[in-house]
Each structure stands twice: as structure tokens, then as C-alpha cells.
Coordinates of C-alpha atoms in Angstrom, one line a residue:
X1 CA 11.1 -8.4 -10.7
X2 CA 8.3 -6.7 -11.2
X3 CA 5.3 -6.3 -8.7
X4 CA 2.8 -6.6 -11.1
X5 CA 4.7 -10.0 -12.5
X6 CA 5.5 -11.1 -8.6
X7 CA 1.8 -10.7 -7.9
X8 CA 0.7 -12.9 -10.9
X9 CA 3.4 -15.6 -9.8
X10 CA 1.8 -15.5 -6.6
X11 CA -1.4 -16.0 -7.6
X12 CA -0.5 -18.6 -9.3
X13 CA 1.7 -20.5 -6.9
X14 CA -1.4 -20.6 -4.8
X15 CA -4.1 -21.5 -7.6
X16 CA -3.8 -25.4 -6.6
X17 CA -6.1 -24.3 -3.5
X18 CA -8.7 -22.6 -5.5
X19 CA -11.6 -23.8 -7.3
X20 CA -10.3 -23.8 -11.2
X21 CA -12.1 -24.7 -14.9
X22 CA -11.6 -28.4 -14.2
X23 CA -13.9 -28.4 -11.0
X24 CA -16.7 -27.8 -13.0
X25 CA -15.6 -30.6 -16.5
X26 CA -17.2 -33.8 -13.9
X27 CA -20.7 -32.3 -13.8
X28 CA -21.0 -33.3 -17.8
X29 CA -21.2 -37.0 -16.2
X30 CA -25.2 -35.6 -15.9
X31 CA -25.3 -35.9 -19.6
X32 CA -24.9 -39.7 -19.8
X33 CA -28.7 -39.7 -19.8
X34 CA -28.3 -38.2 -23.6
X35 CA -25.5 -40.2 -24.4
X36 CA -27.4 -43.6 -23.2
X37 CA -30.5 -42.3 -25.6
X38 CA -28.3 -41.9 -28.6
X39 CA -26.8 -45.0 -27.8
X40 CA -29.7 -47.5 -27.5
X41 CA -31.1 -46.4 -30.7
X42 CA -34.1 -44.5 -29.6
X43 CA -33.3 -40.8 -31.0
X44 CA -33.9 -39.6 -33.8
X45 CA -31.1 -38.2 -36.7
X46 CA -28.2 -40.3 -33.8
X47 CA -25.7 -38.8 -36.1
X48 CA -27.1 -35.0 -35.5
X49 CA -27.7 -35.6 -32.0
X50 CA -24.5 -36.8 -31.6
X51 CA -22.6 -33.9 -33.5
X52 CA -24.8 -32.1 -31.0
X53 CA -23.7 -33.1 -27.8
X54 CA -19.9 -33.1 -29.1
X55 CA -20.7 -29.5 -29.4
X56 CA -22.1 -28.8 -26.1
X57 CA -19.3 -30.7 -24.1
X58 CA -16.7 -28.4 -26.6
X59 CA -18.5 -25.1 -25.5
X60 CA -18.9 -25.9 -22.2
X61 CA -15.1 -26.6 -21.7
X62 CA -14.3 -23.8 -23.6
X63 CA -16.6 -21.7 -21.3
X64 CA -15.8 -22.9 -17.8
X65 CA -12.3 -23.0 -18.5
X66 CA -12.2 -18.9 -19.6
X67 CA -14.7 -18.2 -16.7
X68 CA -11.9 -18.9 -14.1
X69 CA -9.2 -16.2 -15.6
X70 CA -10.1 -12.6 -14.9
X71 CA -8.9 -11.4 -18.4
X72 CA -11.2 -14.0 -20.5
X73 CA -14.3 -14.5 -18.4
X74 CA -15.2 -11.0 -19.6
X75 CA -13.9 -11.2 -22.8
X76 CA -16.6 -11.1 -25.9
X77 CA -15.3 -14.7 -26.6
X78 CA -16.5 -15.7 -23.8
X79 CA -19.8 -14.4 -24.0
X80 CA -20.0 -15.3 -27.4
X81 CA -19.5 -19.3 -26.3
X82 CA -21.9 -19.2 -23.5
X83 CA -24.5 -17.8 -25.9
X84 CA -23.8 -20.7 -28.8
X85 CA -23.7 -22.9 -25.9
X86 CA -27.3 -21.7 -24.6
X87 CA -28.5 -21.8 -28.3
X88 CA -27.6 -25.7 -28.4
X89 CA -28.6 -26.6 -25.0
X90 CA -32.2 -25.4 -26.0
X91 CA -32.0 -26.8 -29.9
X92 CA -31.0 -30.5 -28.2
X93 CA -33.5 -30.0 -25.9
X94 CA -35.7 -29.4 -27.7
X95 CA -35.4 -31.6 -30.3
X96 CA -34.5 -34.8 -28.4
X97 CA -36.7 -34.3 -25.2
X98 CA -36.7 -35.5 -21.3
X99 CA -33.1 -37.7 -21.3
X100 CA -31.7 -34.0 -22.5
X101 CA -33.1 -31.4 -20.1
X102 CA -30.4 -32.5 -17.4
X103 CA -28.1 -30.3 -19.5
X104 CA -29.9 -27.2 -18.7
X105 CA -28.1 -27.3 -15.1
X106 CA -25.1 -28.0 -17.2
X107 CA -26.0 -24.7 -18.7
X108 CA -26.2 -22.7 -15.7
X109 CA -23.0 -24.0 -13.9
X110 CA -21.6 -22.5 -17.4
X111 CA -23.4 -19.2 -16.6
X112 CA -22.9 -19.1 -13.0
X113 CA -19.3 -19.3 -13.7
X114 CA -19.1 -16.4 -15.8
X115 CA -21.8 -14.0 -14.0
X116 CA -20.6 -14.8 -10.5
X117 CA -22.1 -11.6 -9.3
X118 CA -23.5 -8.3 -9.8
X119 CA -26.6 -6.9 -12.4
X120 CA -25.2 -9.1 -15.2
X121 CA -26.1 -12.4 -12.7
X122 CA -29.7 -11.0 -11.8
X123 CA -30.5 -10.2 -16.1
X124 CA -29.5 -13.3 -17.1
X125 CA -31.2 -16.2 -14.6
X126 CA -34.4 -14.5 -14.3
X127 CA -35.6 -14.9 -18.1
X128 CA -32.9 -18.1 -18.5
X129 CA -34.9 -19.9 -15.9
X130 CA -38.3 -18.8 -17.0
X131 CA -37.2 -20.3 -21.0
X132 CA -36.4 -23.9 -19.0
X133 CA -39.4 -24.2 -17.1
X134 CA -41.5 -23.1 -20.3
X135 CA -38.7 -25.8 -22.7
X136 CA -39.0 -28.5 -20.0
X137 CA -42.9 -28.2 -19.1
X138 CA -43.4 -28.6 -22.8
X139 CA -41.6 -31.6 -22.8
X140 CA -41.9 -33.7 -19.6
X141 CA -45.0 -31.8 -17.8
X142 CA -45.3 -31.2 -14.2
X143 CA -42.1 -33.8 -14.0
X144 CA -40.0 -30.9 -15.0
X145 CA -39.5 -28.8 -11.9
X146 CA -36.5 -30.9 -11.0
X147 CA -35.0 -29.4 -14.3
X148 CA -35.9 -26.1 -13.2
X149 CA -34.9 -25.8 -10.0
X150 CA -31.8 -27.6 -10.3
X151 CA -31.2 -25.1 -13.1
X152 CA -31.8 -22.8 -10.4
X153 CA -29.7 -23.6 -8.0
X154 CA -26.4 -24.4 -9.9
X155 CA -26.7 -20.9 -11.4
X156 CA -27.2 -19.2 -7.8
X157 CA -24.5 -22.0 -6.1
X158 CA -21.8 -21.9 -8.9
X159 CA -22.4 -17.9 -8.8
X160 CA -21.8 -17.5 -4.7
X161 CA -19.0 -19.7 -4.6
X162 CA -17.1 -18.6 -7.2
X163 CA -17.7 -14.9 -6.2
X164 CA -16.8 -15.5 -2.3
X165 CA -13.5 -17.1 -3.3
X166 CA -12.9 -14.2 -5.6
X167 CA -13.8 -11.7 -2.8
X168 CA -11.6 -14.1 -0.6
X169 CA -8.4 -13.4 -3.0
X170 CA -8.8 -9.9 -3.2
X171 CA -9.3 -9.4 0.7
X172 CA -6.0 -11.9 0.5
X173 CA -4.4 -9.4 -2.0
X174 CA -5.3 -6.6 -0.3
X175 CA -3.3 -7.4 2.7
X176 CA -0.5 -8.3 0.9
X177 CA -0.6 -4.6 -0.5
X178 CA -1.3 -3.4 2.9
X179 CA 2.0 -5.4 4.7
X180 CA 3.8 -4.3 1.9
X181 CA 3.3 -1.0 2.1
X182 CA 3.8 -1.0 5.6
X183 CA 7.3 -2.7 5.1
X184 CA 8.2 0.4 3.0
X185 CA 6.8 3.2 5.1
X186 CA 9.0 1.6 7.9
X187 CA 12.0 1.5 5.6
X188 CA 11.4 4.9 4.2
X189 CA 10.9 6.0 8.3
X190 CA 14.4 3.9 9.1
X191 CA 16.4 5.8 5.9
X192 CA 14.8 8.9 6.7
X193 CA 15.8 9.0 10.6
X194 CA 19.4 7.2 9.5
X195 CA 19.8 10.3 7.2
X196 CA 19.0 12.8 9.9
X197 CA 21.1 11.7 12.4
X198 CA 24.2 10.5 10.6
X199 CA 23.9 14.0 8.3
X200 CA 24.3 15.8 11.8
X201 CA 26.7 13.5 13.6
X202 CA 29.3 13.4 10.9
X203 CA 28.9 17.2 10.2
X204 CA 30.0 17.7 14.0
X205 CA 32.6 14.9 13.9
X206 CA 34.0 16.9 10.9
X207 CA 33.8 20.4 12.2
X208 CA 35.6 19.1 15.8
X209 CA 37.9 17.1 13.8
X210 CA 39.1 20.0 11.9
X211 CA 39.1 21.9 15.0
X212 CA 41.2 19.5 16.7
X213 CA 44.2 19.2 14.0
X214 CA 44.4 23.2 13.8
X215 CA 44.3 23.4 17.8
X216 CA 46.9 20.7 18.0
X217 CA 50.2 22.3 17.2
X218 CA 49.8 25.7 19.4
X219 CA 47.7 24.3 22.3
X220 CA 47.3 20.3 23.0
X221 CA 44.6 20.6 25.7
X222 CA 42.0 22.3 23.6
X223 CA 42.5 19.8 20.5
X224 CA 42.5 16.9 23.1
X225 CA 38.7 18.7 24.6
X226 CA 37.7 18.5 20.8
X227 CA 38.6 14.9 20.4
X228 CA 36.6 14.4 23.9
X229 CA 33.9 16.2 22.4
X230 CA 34.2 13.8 19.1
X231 CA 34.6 10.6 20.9
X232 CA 31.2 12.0 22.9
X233 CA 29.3 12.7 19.9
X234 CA 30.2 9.0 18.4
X235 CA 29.0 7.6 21.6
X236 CA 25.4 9.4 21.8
X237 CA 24.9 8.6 17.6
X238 CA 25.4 5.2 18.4
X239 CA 22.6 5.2 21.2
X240 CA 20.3 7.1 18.4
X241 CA 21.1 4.5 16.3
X242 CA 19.5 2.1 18.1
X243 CA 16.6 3.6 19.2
X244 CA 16.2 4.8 15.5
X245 CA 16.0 0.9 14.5
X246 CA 13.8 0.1 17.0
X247 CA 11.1 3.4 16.4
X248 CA 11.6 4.6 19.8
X249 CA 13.4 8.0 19.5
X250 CA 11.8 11.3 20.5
X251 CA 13.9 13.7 20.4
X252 CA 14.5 16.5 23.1
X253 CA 14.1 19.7 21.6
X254 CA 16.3 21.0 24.4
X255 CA 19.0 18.8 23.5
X256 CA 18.6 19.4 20.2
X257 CA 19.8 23.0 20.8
X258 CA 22.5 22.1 22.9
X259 CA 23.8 20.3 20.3
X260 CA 22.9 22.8 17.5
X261 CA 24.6 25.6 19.3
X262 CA 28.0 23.7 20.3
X263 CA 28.1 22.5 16.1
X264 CA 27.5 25.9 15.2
X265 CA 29.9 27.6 17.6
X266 CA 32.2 24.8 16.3
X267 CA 32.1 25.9 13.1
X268 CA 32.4 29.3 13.6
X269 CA 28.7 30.6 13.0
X270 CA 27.4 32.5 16.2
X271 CA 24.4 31.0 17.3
X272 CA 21.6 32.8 18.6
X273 CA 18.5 31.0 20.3
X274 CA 15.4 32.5 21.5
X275 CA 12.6 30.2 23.2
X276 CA 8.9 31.3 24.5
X277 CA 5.8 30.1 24.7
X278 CA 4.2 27.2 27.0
X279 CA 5.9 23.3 27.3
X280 CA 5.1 21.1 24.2
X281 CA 4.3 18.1 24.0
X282 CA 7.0 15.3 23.5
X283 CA 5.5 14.7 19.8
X284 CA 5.7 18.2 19.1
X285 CA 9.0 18.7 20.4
X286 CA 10.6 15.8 18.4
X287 CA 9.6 17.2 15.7
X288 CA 10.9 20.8 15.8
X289 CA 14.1 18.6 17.7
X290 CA 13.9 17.1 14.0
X291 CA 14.2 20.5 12.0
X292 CA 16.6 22.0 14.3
X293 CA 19.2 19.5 13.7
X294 CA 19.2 19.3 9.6
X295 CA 18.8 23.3 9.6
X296 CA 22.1 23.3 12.3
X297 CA 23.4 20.9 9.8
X298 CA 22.6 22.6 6.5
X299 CA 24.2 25.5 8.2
X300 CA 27.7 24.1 9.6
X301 CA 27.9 22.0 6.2
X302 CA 26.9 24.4 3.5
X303 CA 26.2 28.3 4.3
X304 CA 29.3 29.5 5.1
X305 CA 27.2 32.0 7.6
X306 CA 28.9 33.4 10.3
X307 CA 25.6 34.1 12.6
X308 CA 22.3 31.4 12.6
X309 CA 19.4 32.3 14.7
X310 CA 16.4 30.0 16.0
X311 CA 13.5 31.1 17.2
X312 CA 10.9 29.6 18.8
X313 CA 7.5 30.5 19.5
X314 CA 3.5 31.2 18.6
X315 CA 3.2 30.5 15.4
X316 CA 0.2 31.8 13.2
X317 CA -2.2 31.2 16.2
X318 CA -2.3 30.3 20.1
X319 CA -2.4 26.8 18.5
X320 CA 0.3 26.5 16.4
X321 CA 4.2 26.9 17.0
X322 CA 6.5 28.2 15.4
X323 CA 10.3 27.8 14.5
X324 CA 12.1 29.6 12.1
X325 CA 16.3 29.0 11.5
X326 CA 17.7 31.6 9.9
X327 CA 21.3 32.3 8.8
X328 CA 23.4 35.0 7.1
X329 CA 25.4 33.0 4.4
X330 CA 26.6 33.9 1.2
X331 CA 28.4 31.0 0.1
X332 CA 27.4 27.5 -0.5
X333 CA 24.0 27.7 1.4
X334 CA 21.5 29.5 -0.7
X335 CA 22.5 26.9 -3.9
X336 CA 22.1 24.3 -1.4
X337 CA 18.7 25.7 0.4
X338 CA 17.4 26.6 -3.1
X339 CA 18.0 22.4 -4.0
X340 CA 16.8 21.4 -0.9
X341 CA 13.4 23.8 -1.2
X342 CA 12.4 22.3 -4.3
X343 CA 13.3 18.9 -3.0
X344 CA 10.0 19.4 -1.3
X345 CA 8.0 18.8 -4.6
X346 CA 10.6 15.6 -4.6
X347 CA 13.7 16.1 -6.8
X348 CA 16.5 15.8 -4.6
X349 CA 17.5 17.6 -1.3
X350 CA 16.0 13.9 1.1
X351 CA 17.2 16.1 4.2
X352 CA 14.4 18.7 3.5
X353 CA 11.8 16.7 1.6
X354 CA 11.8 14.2 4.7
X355 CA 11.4 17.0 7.0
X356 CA 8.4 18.1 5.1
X357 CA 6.7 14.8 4.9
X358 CA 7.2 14.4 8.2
X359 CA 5.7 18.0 9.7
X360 CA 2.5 17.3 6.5
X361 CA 2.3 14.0 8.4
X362 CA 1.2 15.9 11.6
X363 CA -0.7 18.8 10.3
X364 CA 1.9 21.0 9.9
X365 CA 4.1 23.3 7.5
X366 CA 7.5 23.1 6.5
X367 CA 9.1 25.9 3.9
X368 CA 12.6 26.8 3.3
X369 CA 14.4 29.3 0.7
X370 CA 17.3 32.3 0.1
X371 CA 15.9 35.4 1.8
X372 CA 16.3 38.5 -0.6
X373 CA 18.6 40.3 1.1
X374 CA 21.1 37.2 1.4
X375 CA 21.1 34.1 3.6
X376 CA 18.5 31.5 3.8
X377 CA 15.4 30.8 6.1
X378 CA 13.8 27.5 7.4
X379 CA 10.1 27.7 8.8
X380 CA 8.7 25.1 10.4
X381 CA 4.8 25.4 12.1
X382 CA 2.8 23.0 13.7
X383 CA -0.6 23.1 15.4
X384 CA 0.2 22.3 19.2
X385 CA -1.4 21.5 22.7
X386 CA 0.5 22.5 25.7
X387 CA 1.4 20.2 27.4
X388 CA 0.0 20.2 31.2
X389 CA 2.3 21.9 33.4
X390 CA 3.5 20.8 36.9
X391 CA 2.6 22.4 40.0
X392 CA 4.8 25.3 41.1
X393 CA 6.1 23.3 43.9
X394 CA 7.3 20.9 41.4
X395 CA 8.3 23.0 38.2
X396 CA 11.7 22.6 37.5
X397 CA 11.5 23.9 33.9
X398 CA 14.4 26.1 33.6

């Protein structure tokens, strides 16, 4: 279903609690006093008078009614009815006197209902008021200002109600939206983190798995330290697993190189990791823990390198770090890189594109592409506070 078609369903599953068109239909029980006159004989032309007020309750329907749906109360309709009901409000009014001038609050229920709020409200009662005071001063004297302020009121009344419950639904709408896209940015957070870690698991199952069935017919004990190794890789994804569902894992960007170098060396490609610079912060570090796995990935499972260096340090200032995974592949790796790069503007490639939403998240860069001379290059910079270091006594940084 549509969320433009779900919102409208939900709107109207809840419309029994709002104000609607028929709250306003009672109120033309205050035109009973024009009816009773019509009735007992006493007006003039009955049969005009009559044809008259049929009119007036018709427009006023018609009007209060397509005042309570957003796509008619500003439709020309409906400010064509309110006006040919203003024009035979003041024509009955007129013409037949005191027992009529009750409908002029009729009148501005009608236009408080459409106006509800804004420059159109303030234009409109002004000089409508100051035409009912002059209409009913004419006809009932200083006895009027009933008329006129009930007028008044049911303009300003009808008018603040109906625009607080509309403010009240969109405040409601608005945290639908906001819920809703929360929901999403936590399933897009879950699928991106399940993608990471899976992508890197399986790729070193894979690798060790090979490893283990060429190992096994010359020399047992190495396969069997392979399937060790495999069964302790399952082990450690399921635990990431979990604290990936439950948006507590920050990974160590220390034991994210362990692991890239034993999935490299694994699979053949040399690994070569160089490290400077002051102690990050455990935000920071996740993050580059974050680009060091899919770039050890990327390279075990597509580049057919045979040498991948990582290299960590200042970046384009003493605020910023810097990591840069380079390989020397020929094969499979600069197709793949080259998808994955323009993934970033969001074709394909959800590896890299999640990596680069996730460094833009926290001020950083992410770019990745085939060098010239062969191979391809991930870059990864992000602006950085050291973290405070312990006292010599206690430093056990190695």
C-alpha cells in the first residue's frame, strides 16, 4: 500500500474523534425564529421568504460540509457558496428584519469554518462584522449588539478551534513521519551493519574453507588449525550479531586488523599495516574498524592482489585521520572497485555506499577507485580528537 493512501486511511479511521461538517448542521436550530415568522403569517411575500431560507440552510450545508476536507475548503466552490450564502443572509435580512439577524452568526460559523486562520480570517471579519452591525442597527437599533457580537464570536471561536485541531493533526502526523522514519533509519543501520559483518565473515569462512580441503590430503594438522580457525570466526560473528541487533557494537580498530591481516594472509595477499599517530577515540576507531573490514573484504573476495597495504595516520590536518587500503590487483577488483565507487552516488555496490553514508554521517570522507598504474585504493578521513592518554605508569598501549 501506498503511504500516501495509508496516511489518508489513517486519517480517516480516526476522523470519528474530530470535529466534522455535521458539528456545525445543529446551530441552524437558531433560525427557528425565521421559520416561526414565516409561519404565523406575519412576513411579507411567505412564499419568497421561504424559498429564501431553503436556500440559506442548502448553502450553509454545502459550505460547512466542504470546510472540513483540506482539498474543498479551498476550492473556488467553496468560496463561491460562502459568498451566495453571505449575499442571502444579508438579502433575508434585510428584507424580513429582527426574527432574521440570528442567521448572521449562522453566517460566521460558515466563515469561520473555511478561514480558520491566517490573513484570509483577519480580511474577511473585520468589514463582515462592520456590514452586521450597520444591517442590524438599521433594523432593531441599539438591540442589535447581541447580533453583532455573537457574529463575532462564532467567527473568532469556530476559527480557533478548528485551526488548533488542525494544528493538533499535523503535530499528530508529524510524529508519525518522525517514528517512521526512525523505524527505517534503524533498519537501514541493522541491514547495513548485517551486510558488513556477514560480507567479512563468510569471505574468511570461504578462504579457510578452501584452505582447509587443499591442506587436508598432504598435512591433516594444518587443515584441522584452519577448521579451528573457521569454527572461531563463526563463534565471534555470532557475538557481532547480537550486539549488531541490539546497536551496541564498536568495533576495535585493533581487532579489526588482526582479523584483516589473518583473511588476507589466508588468501594469499601479503598484508602490510602501518599505524601512527595519537589513540582515537572509540567512535573514531569503529569507524575506520568499519572500512578496514569491507576493504580486507573487497580484497580477499575480488582483487586477486597478491600484496594490500593499510595505512594509518594524519590525515589532511592534526585533526583529521587518515586511512588509506591499497592493493595491487589486476583481476576482478578494479571492475568491482569501479561498481562499488559509483555506488556512492547510489547505484549499487551497498558495501561502499554504506561506508560512505556512514563516514558523511560523522564529518568525514570516504572515496574509492582503480589507481592508474593498476590496483585499486580506498580512502577514508575523518576529523578526530585524541583521545586522552593514560599516565606513563599506566600506558599499556602497545
Amino acid at each position: 500500500m501506498a503511504k500516501g493512501e495509508f496516511r489518508r486511511r489513517r486519517a480517516e479511521s480516526r476522523r470519528g474523534g474530530r470535529p466534522t461538517g455535521l458539528s456545525l448542521i445543529p446551530w441552524l436550530l437558531l433560525g427557528l425564529g425565521a421559520l416561526s415568522h414565516l409561519i404565523s403569517g406575519n412576513a411579507p411575500n411567505p412564499w419568497i421568504g421561504g424559498l429564501g431560507l431553503l436556500t440559506f440552510n442548502s448553502l450553509y450545508i454545502a459550505v460547512v460540509i466542504r470546510a472540513f476536507h483540506p482539498r474543498t475548503r479551498e476550492a473556488p466552490l467553496t468560496w463561491g457558496l460562502l459568498i451566495a450564502l453571505g449575499a442571502v443572509t444579508f438579502g433575508l435580512t434585510i428584507g424580513y428584519g429582527e426574527s432574521w439577524l440570528l442567521l448572521f452568526p449562522l453566517l460566521g460559523l460558515a466563515v469561520g469554518a473555511v478561514t480558520r486562520r491566517g490573513p484570509k480570517l483577519r480580511m474577511i471579519t473585520i468589514p463582515l462584522v462592520a456590514a452586521v452591525a450597520a444591517v442590524t442597527f438599521m433594523k432593531a437599533s441599539w438591540d442589535s449588539f447581541g447580533v453583532v457580537y455573537g457574529t463575532f464570536i462564532s467567527i473568532l471561536v469556530t476559527a480557533t478551534i478548528l485551526a488548533l485541531d488542525q494544528t493538533v493533526n499535523e503535530l499528530r502526523e508529524t510524529r508519525e513521519e518522525l517514528a517512521r522514519a526512525a523505524v527505517e533509519k534503524e533498519r537501514l543501520r541493522f541491514s547495513r551493519d548485517l551486510h558488513d559483518l556477514l560480507g567479512h565473515t563468510l569471505s574468511v569462512i570461504v578462504v579457510k574453507s578452501e584452505a582447509a580441503r587443499r591442506l587436508a590430503p598432504r598435512d591433516l594438522d594444518a587443515a584441522l588449525a584452519q577448521i579451528t580457525d573457521i569454527e572461531s570466526v563463526g563463534r565471534q560473528a555470532l557475538t557481532e550479531i547480537r550486539e549488531a541487533v541490539t546497536g551496541y557494537r564498536e568495533g576495535s580498530l585493533t581487532t579489526e586488523l588482526d582479523r584483516a591481516r589473518d583473511a588476507l594472509s589466508s588468501a594469499g595477499i601479503e598484508p602490510v599495516v602501518r599505524q601512527s599517530g595519537p589513540p582515537l577515540e572509540p567512535q573514531t576507531e569503529a569507524l575506520l574498524g568499519w572500512v578496514v573490514r569491507e576493504s580486507a573484504t573487497n580484497a580477499v573476495r575480488h582483487s586477486g592482489a597478491t600484496r594490500c597495504e593499510i595505512e594509518i595516520g594524519s590525515g589532511g590536518g592534526p585533526e583529521r585521520v587518515r586511512l588509506t587500503v591499497t592493493d595491487n590487483g589486476t583481476g576482478a577488483g578494479a571492475g568491482a572497485g569501479a561498481t562499488g565507487a559509483s555506488a556512492i552516488g547510489g547505484t549499487s555496490g551497498s558495501g561502499l555506499k554504506g561506508l560512505h553514508e556512514r563516514l558523511a554521517a560523522a564529518g568525514g570522507t570516504f572515496t574509492s577507485g582503480p589507481l592508474p598504474q593498476g590496483g585499486f585504493r580506498v580512502t577514508a578521513e575523518l576529523p578526530v580528537e585524541a583521545a586522552d592518554p593514560e599516565p606513563a605508569d599506566g600506558d599499556h598501549r602497545p
